[in-house]
Short mmCIF file of C-alpha atoms and ligand atoms in Angstrom, two decimals:
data_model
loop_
_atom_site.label_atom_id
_atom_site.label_comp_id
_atom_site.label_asym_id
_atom_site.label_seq_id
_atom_site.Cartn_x
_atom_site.Cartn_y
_atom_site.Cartn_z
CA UNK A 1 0.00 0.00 0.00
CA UNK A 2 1.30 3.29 -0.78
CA UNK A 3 1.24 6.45 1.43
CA UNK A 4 -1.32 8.13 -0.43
CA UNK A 5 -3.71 5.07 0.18
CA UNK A 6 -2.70 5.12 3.63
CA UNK A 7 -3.77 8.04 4.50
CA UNK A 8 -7.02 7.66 2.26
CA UNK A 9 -7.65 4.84 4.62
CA UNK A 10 -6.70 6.60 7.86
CA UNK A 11 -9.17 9.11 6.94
CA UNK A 12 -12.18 6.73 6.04
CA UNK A 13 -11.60 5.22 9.21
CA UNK A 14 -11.94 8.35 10.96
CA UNK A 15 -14.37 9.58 9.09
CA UNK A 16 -16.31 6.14 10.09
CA UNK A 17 -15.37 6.49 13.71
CA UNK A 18 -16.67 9.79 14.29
CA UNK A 19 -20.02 8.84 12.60
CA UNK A 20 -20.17 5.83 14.92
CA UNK A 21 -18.38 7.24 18.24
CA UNK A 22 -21.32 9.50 18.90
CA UNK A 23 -24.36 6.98 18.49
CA UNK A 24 -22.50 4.49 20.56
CA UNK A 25 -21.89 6.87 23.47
CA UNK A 26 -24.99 8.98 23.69
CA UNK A 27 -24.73 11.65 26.35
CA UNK A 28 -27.64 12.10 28.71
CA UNK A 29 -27.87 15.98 28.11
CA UNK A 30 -30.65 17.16 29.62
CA UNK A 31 -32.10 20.66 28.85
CA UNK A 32 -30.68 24.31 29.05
CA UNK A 33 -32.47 26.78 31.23
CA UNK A 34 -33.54 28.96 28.32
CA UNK A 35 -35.61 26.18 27.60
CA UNK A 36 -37.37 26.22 30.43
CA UNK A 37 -37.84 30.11 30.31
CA UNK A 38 -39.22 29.22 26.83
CA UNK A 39 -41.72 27.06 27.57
CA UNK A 40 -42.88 28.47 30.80
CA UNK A 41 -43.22 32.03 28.96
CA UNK A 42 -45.23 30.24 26.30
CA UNK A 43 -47.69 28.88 28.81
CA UNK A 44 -48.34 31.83 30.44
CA UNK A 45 -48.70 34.01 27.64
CA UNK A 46 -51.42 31.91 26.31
CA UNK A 47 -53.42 31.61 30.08
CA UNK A 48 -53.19 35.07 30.30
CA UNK A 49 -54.19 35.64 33.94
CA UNK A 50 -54.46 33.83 37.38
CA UNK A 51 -51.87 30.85 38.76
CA UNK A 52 -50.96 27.64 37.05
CA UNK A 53 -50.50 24.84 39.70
CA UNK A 54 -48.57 21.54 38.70
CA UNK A 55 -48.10 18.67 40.77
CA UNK A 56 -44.78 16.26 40.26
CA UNK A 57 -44.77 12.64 40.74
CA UNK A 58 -45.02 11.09 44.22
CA UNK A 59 -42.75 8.12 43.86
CA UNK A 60 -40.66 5.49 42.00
CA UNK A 61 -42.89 2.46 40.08
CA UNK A 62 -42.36 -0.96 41.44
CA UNK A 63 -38.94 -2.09 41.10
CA UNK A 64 -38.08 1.05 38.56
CA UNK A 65 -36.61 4.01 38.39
CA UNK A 66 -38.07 7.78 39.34
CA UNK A 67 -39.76 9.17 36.68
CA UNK A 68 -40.91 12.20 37.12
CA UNK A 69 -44.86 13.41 35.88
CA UNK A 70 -44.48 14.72 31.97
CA UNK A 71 -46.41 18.01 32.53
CA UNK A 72 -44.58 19.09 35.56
CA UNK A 73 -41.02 17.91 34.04
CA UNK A 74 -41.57 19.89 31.07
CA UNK A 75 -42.03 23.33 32.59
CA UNK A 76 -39.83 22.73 35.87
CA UNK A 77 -37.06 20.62 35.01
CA UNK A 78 -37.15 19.23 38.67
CA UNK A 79 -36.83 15.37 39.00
CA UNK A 80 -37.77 15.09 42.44
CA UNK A 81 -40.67 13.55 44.14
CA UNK A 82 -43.19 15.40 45.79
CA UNK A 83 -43.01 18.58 44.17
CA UNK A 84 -45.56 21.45 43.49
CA UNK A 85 -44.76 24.03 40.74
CA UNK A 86 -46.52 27.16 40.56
CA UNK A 87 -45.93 29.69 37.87
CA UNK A 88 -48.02 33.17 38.14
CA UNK A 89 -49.47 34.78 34.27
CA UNK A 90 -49.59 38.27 35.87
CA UNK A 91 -45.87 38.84 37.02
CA UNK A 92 -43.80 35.62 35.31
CA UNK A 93 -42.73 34.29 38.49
CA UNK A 94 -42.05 30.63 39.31
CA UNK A 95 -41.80 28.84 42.56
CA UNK A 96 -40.99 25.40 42.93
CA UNK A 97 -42.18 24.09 46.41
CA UNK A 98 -40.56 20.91 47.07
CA UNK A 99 -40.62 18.86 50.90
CA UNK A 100 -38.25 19.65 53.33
CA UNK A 101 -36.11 15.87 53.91
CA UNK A 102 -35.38 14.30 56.94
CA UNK A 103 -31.46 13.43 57.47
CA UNK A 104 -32.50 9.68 56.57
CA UNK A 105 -34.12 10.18 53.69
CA UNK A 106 -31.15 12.77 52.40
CA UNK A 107 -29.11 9.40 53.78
CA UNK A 108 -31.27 6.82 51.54
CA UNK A 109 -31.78 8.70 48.38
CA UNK A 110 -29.96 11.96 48.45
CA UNK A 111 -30.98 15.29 49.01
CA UNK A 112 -34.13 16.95 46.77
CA UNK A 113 -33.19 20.41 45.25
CA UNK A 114 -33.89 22.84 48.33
CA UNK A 115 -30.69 21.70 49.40
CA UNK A 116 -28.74 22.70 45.99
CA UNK A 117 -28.09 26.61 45.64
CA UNK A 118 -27.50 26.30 42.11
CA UNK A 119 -30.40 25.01 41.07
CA UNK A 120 -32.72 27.63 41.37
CA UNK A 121 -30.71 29.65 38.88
CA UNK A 122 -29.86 26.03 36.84
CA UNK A 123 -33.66 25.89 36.01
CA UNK A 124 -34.36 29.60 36.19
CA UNK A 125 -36.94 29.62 38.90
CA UNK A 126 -37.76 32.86 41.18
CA UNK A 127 -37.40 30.59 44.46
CA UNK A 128 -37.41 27.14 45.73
CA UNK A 129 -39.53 26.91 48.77
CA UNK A 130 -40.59 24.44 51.21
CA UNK A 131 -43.49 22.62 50.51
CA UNK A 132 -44.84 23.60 53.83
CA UNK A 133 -45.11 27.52 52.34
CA UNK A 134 -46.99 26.27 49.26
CA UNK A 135 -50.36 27.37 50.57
CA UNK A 136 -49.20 30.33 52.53
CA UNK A 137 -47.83 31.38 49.30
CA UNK A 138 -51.22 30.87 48.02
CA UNK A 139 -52.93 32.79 50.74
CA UNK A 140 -50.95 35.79 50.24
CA UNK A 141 -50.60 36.44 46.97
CA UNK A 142 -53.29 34.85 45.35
CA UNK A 143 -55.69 38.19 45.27
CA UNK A 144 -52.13 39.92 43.56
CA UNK A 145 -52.26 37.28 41.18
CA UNK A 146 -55.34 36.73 40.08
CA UNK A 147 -57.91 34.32 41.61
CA UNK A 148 -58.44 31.51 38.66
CA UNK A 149 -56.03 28.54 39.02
CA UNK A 150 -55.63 26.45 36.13
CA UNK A 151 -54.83 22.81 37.12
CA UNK A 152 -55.07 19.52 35.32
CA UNK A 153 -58.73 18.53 35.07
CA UNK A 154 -57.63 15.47 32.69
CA UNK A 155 -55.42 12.90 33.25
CA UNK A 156 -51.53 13.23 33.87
CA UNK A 157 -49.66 11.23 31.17
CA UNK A 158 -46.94 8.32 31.75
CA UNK A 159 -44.35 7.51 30.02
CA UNK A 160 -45.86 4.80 28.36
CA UNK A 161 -49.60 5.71 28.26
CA UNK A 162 -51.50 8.19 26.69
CA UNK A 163 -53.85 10.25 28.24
CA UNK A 164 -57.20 8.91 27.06
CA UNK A 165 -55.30 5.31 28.01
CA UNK A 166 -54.48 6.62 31.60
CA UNK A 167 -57.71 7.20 31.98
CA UNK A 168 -59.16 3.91 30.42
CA UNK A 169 -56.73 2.37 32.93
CA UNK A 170 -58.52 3.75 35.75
CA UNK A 171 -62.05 3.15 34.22
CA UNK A 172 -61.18 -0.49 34.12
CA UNK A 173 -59.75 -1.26 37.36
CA UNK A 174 -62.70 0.75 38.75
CA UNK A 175 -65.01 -2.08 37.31
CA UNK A 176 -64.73 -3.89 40.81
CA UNK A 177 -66.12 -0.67 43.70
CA UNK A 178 -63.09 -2.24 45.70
CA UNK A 179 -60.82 -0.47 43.59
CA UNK A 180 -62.50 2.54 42.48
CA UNK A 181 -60.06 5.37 44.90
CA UNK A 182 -60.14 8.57 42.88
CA UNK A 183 -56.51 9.86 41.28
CA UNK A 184 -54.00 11.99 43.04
CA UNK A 185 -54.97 14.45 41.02
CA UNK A 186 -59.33 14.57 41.49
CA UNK A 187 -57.97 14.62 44.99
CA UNK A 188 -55.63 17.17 44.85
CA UNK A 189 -58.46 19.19 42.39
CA UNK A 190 -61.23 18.98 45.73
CA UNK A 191 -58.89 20.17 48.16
CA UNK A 192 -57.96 23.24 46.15
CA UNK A 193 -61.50 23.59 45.41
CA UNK A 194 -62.30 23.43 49.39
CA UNK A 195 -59.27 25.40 50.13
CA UNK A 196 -59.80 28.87 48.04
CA UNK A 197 -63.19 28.68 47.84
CA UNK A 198 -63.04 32.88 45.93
CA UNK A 199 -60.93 30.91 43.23
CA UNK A 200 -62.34 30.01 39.89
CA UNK A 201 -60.35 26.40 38.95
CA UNK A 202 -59.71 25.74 35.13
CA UNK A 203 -58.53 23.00 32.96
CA UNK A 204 -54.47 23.93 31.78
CA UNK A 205 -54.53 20.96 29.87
CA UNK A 206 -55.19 21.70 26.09
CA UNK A 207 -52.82 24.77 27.01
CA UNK A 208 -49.79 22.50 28.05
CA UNK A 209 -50.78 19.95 24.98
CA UNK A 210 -50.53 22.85 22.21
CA UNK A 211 -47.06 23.59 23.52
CA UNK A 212 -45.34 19.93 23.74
CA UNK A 213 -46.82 18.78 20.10
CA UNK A 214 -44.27 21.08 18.55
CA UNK A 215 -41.11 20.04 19.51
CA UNK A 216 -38.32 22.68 20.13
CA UNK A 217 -35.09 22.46 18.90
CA UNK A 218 -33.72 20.73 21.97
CA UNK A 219 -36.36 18.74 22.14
CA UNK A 220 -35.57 17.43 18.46
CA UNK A 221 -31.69 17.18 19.13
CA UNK A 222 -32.54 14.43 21.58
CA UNK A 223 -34.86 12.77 19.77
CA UNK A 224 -32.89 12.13 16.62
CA UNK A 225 -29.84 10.42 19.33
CA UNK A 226 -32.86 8.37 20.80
CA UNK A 227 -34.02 7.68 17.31
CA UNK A 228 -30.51 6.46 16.51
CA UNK A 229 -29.89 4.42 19.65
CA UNK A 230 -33.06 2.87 19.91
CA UNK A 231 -32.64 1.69 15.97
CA UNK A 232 -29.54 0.48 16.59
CA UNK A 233 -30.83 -1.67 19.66
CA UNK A 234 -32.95 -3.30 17.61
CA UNK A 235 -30.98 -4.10 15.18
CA UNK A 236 -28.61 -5.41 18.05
CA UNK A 237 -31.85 -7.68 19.03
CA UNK A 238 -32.28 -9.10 15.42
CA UNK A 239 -28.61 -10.02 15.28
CA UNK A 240 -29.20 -12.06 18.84
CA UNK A 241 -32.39 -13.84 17.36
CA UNK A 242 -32.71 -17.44 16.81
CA UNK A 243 -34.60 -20.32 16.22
CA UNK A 244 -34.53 -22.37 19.94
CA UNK A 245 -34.03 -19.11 21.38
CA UNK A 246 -36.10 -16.97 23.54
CA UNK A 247 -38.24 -14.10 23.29
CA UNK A 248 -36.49 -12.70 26.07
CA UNK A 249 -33.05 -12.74 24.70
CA UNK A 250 -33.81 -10.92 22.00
CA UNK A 251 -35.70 -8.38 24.42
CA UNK A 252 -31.99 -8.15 26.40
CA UNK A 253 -30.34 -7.35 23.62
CA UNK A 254 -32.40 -4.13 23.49
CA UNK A 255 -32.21 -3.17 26.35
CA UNK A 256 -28.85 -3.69 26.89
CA UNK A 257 -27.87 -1.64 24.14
CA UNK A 258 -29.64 1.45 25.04
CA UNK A 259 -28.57 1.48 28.70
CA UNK A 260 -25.05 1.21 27.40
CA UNK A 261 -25.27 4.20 24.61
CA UNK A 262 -26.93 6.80 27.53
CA UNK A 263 -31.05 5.44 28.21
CA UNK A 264 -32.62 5.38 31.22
CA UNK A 265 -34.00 2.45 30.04
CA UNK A 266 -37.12 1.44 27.63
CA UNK A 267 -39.66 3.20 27.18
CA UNK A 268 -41.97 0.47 27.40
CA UNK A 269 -42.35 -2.56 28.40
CA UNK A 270 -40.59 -4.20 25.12
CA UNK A 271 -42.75 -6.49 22.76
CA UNK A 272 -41.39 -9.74 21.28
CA UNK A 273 -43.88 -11.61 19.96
CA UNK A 274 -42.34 -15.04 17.76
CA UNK A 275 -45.13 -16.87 15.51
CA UNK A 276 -48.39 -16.54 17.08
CA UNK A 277 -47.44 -13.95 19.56
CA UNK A 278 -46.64 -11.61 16.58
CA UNK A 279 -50.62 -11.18 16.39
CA UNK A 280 -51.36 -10.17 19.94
CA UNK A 281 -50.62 -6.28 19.52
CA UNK A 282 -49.44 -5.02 23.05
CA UNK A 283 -47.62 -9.34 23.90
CA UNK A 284 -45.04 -8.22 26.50
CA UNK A 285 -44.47 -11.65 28.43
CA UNK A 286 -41.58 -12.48 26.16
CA UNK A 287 -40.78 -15.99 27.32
CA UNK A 288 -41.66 -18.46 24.20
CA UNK A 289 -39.24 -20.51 22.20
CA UNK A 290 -39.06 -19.04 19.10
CA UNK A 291 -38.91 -22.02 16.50
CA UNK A 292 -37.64 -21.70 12.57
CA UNK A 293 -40.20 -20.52 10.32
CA UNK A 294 -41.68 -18.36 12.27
CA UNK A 295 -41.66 -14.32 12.50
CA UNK A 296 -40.35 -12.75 15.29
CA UNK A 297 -42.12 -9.22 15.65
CA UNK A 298 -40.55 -6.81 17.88
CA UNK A 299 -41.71 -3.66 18.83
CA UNK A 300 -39.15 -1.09 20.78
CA UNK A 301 -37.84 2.16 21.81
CA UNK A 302 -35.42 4.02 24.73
CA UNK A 303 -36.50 6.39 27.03
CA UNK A 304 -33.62 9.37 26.70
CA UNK A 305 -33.59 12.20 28.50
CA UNK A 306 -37.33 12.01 29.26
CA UNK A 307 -38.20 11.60 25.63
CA UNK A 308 -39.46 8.31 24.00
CA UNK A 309 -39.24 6.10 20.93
CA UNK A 310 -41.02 3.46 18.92
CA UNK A 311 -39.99 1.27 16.42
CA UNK A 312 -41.16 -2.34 15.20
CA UNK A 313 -39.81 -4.45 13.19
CA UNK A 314 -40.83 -8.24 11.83
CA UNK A 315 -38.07 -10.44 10.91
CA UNK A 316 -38.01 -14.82 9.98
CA UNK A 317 -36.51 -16.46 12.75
CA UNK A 318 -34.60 -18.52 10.85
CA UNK A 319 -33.05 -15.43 8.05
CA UNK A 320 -35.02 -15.73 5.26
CA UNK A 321 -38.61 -15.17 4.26
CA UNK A 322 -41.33 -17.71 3.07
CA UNK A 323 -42.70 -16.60 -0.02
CA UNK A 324 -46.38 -15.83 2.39
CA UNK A 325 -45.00 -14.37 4.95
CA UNK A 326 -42.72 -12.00 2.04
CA UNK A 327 -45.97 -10.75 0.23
CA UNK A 328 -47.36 -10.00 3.48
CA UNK A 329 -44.28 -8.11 4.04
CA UNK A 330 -44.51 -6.60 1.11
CA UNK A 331 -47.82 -5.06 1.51
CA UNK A 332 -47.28 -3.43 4.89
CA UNK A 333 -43.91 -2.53 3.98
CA UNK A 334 -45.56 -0.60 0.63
CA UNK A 335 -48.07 1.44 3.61
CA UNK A 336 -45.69 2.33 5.85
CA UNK A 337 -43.26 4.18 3.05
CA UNK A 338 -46.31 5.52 0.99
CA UNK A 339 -47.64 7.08 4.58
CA UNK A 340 -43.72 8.18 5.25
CA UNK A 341 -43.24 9.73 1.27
CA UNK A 342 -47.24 11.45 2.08
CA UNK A 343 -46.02 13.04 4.98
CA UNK A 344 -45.80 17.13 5.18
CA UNK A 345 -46.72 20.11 6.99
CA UNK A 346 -50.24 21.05 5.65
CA UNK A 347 -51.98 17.93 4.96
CA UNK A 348 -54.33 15.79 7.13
CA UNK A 349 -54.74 12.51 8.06
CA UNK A 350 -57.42 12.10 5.56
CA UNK A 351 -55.49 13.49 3.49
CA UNK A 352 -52.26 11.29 4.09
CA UNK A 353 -54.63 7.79 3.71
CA UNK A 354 -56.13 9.07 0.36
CA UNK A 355 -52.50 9.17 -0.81
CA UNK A 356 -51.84 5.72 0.78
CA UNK A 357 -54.65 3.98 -0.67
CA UNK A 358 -54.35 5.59 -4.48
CA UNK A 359 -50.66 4.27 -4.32
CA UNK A 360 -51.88 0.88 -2.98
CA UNK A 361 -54.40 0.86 -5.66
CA UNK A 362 -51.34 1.37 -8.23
CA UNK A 363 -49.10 -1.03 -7.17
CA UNK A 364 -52.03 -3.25 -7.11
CA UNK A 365 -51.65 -4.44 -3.57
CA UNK A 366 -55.00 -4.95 -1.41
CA UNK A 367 -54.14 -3.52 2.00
CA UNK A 368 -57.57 -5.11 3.68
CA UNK A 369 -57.34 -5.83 7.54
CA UNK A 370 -54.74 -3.45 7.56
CA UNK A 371 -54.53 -1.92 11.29
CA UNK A 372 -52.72 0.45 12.92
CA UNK A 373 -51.51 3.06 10.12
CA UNK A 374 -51.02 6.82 10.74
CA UNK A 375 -50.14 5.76 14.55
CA UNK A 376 -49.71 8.42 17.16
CA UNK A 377 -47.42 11.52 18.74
CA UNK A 378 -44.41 10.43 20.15
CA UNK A 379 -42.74 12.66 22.96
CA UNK A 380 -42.28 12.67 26.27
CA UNK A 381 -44.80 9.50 26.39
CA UNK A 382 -44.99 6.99 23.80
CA UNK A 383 -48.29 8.02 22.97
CA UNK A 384 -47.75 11.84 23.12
CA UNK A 385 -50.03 14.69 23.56
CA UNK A 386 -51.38 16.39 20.50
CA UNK A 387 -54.85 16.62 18.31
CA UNK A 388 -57.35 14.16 17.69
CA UNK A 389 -59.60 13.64 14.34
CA UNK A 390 -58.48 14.75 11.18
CA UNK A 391 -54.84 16.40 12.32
CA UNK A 392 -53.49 18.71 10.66
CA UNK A 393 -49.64 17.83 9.95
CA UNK A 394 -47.30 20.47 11.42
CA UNK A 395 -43.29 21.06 11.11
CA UNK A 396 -42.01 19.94 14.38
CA UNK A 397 -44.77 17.15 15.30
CA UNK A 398 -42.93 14.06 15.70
CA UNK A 399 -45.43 10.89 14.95
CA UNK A 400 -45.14 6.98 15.06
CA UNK A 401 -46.16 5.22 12.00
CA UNK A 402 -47.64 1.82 12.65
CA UNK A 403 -48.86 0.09 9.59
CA UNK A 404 -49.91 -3.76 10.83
CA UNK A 405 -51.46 -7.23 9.10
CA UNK A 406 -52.01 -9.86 11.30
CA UNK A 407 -53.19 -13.28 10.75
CA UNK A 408 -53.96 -15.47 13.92
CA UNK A 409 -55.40 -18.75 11.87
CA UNK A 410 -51.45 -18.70 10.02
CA UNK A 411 -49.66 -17.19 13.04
CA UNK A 412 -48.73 -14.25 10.90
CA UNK A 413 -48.46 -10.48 12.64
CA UNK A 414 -46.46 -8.22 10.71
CA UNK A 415 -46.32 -4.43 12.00
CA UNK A 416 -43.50 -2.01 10.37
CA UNK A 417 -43.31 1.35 12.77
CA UNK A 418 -40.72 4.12 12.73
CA UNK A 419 -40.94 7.39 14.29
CA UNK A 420 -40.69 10.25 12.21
CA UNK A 421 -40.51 13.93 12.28
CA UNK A 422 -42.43 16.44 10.14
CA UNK A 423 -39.96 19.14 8.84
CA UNK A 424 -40.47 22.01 6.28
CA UNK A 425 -40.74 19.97 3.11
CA UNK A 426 -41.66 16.40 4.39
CA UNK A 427 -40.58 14.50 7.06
CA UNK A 428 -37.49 12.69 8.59
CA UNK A 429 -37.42 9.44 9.90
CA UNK A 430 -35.58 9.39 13.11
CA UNK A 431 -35.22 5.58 13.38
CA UNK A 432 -33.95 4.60 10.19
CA UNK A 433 -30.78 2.49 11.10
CA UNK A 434 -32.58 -0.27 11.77
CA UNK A 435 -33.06 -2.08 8.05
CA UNK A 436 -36.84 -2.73 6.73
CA UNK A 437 -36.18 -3.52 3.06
CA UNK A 438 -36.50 -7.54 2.55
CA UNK A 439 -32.89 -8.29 0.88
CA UNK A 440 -31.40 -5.74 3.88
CA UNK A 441 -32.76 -7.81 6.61
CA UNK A 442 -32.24 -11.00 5.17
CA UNK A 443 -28.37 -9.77 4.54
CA UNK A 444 -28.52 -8.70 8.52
CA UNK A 445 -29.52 -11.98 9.32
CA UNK A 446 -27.40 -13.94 7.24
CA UNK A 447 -24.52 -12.16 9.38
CA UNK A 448 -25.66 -13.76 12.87
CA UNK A 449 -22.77 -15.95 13.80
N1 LIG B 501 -45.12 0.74 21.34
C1 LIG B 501 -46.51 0.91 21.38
C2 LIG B 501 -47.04 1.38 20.12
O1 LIG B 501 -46.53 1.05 19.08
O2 LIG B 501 -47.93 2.17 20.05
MN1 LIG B 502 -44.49 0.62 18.95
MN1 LIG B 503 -46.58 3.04 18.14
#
């Protein structure tokens, strides 16, 4: 080899290092204070008048980490339990009220932020307060500052539920009158109401939801790495697939990957669903055998920096594709990019499906049965905050597409979902190293050692 190609070498390498260096190591980066300033100004500009009152999360989930509530993460920044946020239209200020901690507690799981004297100038608040002030803070300025306080009338969002599906939650374990408690937050609503009786309470909600369906710049930084780490966790999980495997070693692969490159973690609870499973839609026991033949359908994504993913993809266990389970492929495959190449600021749903089906209708493909389709806002939960009915597509939503064919009687489920973002001109698919074309998933596969 002679110098020059030396050096022509050195440099692809390089070149191919820093393109992989930074998905491989993705730093947990948080957001800047102007952010916050941004979002909080936003939200009061558009109440106009009186006190916005948030509530944060109360605790850790069985056996998981803290996360904190979406709503009161977005406009506080704060990751620590217990918290109430209150930010006032009239004069801009914002107080974070957060408890005061006994020395075990600061011994068993460190000390909240009224013990950090950065932080009120970190997330740009007027004060952090003890929670015990919260409603002398209330009684004292509340006739300065107006006496309507919006609060959240609907249900609080997690991180893997929607807010319609938080709320079907509690519908359905309310069935039985043994488990029918009200939420934290109708409780929370009463005692305000019985509280300030002179105060007027109204709903924040379709106020916060305007402001996190566009995402920010910051916002989309972060999702493209989660995009990119969550894509390349899957593909991870393909390569570790296997006839006489399990479901759940393809499910570790995942989520080993993304804790590695900077996650907190999944999202969700992470679907792998081999041969019949493939059909059940939300399958998240993930302890079959998967056996040759078969399709293994997984469907994934990282939670980074409070923001989500979701991605599936359907793969043959064994590498290669049987000529039913290939057309059946096909035809999803054919939605999912005709939905993706529709997609741009301006149209609606309708609008996208019309396109779908009159390029279906071309290719002469019958996509029948088909489920799932246009999908859902991702953000800070899986199934993000946004409009309902015909939406109108916007430059900065960021939406799941979902196209799905399942066949129980053949044991068939095929579902082909990658997140995407809708920019000036179209949209960008944020999960796109993760292969969906037939011969690029079949050469994956044929790679497993
Ligand atoms: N991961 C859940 C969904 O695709 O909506
Ligand atoms: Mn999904
Ligand atoms: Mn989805």
């Amino acid at each position: 080899m002679n110098m020059r190609t030396a050096r022509r070498h050195l440099f692809l390498c390089l070149a191919a290092l820093a393109v992989l260096v930074p998905a491989l190591h993705a730093q947990r980066t948080g957001f800047s204070r102007d952010e916050y300033v941004r979002r909080r100004q936003a939200l009061v500009g558009s109440v106009k008048d009186g006190v916005v009152i948030l509530f944060g999360e109360t605790g850790a989930p069985p056996a998981g980490h803290f996360r904190q509530d979406n709503d009161f993460f977005y406009f506080s920044g704060c990751r620590d339990a217990n918290a109430i946020l209150v930010m006032a239209a009239r004069t801009g200020e914002t107080f974070l009220f957060l408890p005061q901690q006994s020395p075990r507690e600061e011994m068993v799981g460190g000390s909240n932020l009224l013990k950090d004297s950065a932080a009120k100038d970190r997330l740009a608040l007027s004060d952090i307060q003890p929670l015990s002030y919260f409603d002398e803070y209330l009684a004292r300025n509340l006739e300065r500052l107006g006496l309507v306080l919006y609060v959240r009338l609907s249900p609080g969002d997690a991180v893997d539920e929607a807010r319609s599906e938080v709320g079907l939650m509690t519908a359905r374990r309310s069935r039985t009158h043994y488990n029918d408690q009200l939420s934290f937050d109708n409780y929370r609503i009463s005692k305000l109401r019985d509280r300030y009786p002179q105060c007027e309470l109204r709903e924040i909600v379709p106020f916060i939801d305007a402001l996190r369906v566009i995402k920010s710049e910051e916002e989309i930084a972060v999702l493209r790495r989660n995009g990119r780490i969550s894509a390349l966790a899957v593909r991870e999980a393909m390569l570790a697939s296997r006839p006489g495997g399990f479901e759940y070693e393809v499910e570790a692969a995942a989520v080993g990957a993304v804790l590695k490159m900077g996650a907190r973690g999944p999202a969700y609870a992470p679907i792998v669903g081999s041969g019949p499973n493939s059909c059940i839609w939300h399958y998240e026991k993930n302890e079959r055998r998967i056996e040759k033949g078969e399709l293994v359908l997984m469907d994934f994504g990282a939670d980074l920096d409070m923001m989500t993913m979701d991605i599936t993809r359907t793969w043959p266990a064994s590498g290669k594709f049987s000529d039913e389970q290939r057309d059946i492929y096909r035809t999803v495959l054919e939605v999912q990019k005709a939905c993706i190449a529709a997609f741009r600021p301006g149209l609606t749903s309708k609008d996208v499906r019309e396109a779908v089906a009159l390029h279906m209708k071309k290719k002469g493909l019958d996509p029948r049965g088909l489920s799932g389709g246009l999908g859902h806002f991702v953000g800070l939960s899986v199934h993000d905050v946004g409009p309902h009915g015909d939406v109108v597509l916007k430059e900065g939503m960021v939406m799941a597409i979902e196209p799905a064919l399942y066949y129980p009687e053949k044991a068939i489920g095929i579902r082909i979902e990658d997140t995407v973002l809708i920019t000036r001109n179209g949209c960008e698919v944020l999960t796109a190293d993760v292969p969906k074309e037939i011969d690029e998933i079949e050469r994956l596969l044929a790679g497993r050692k």
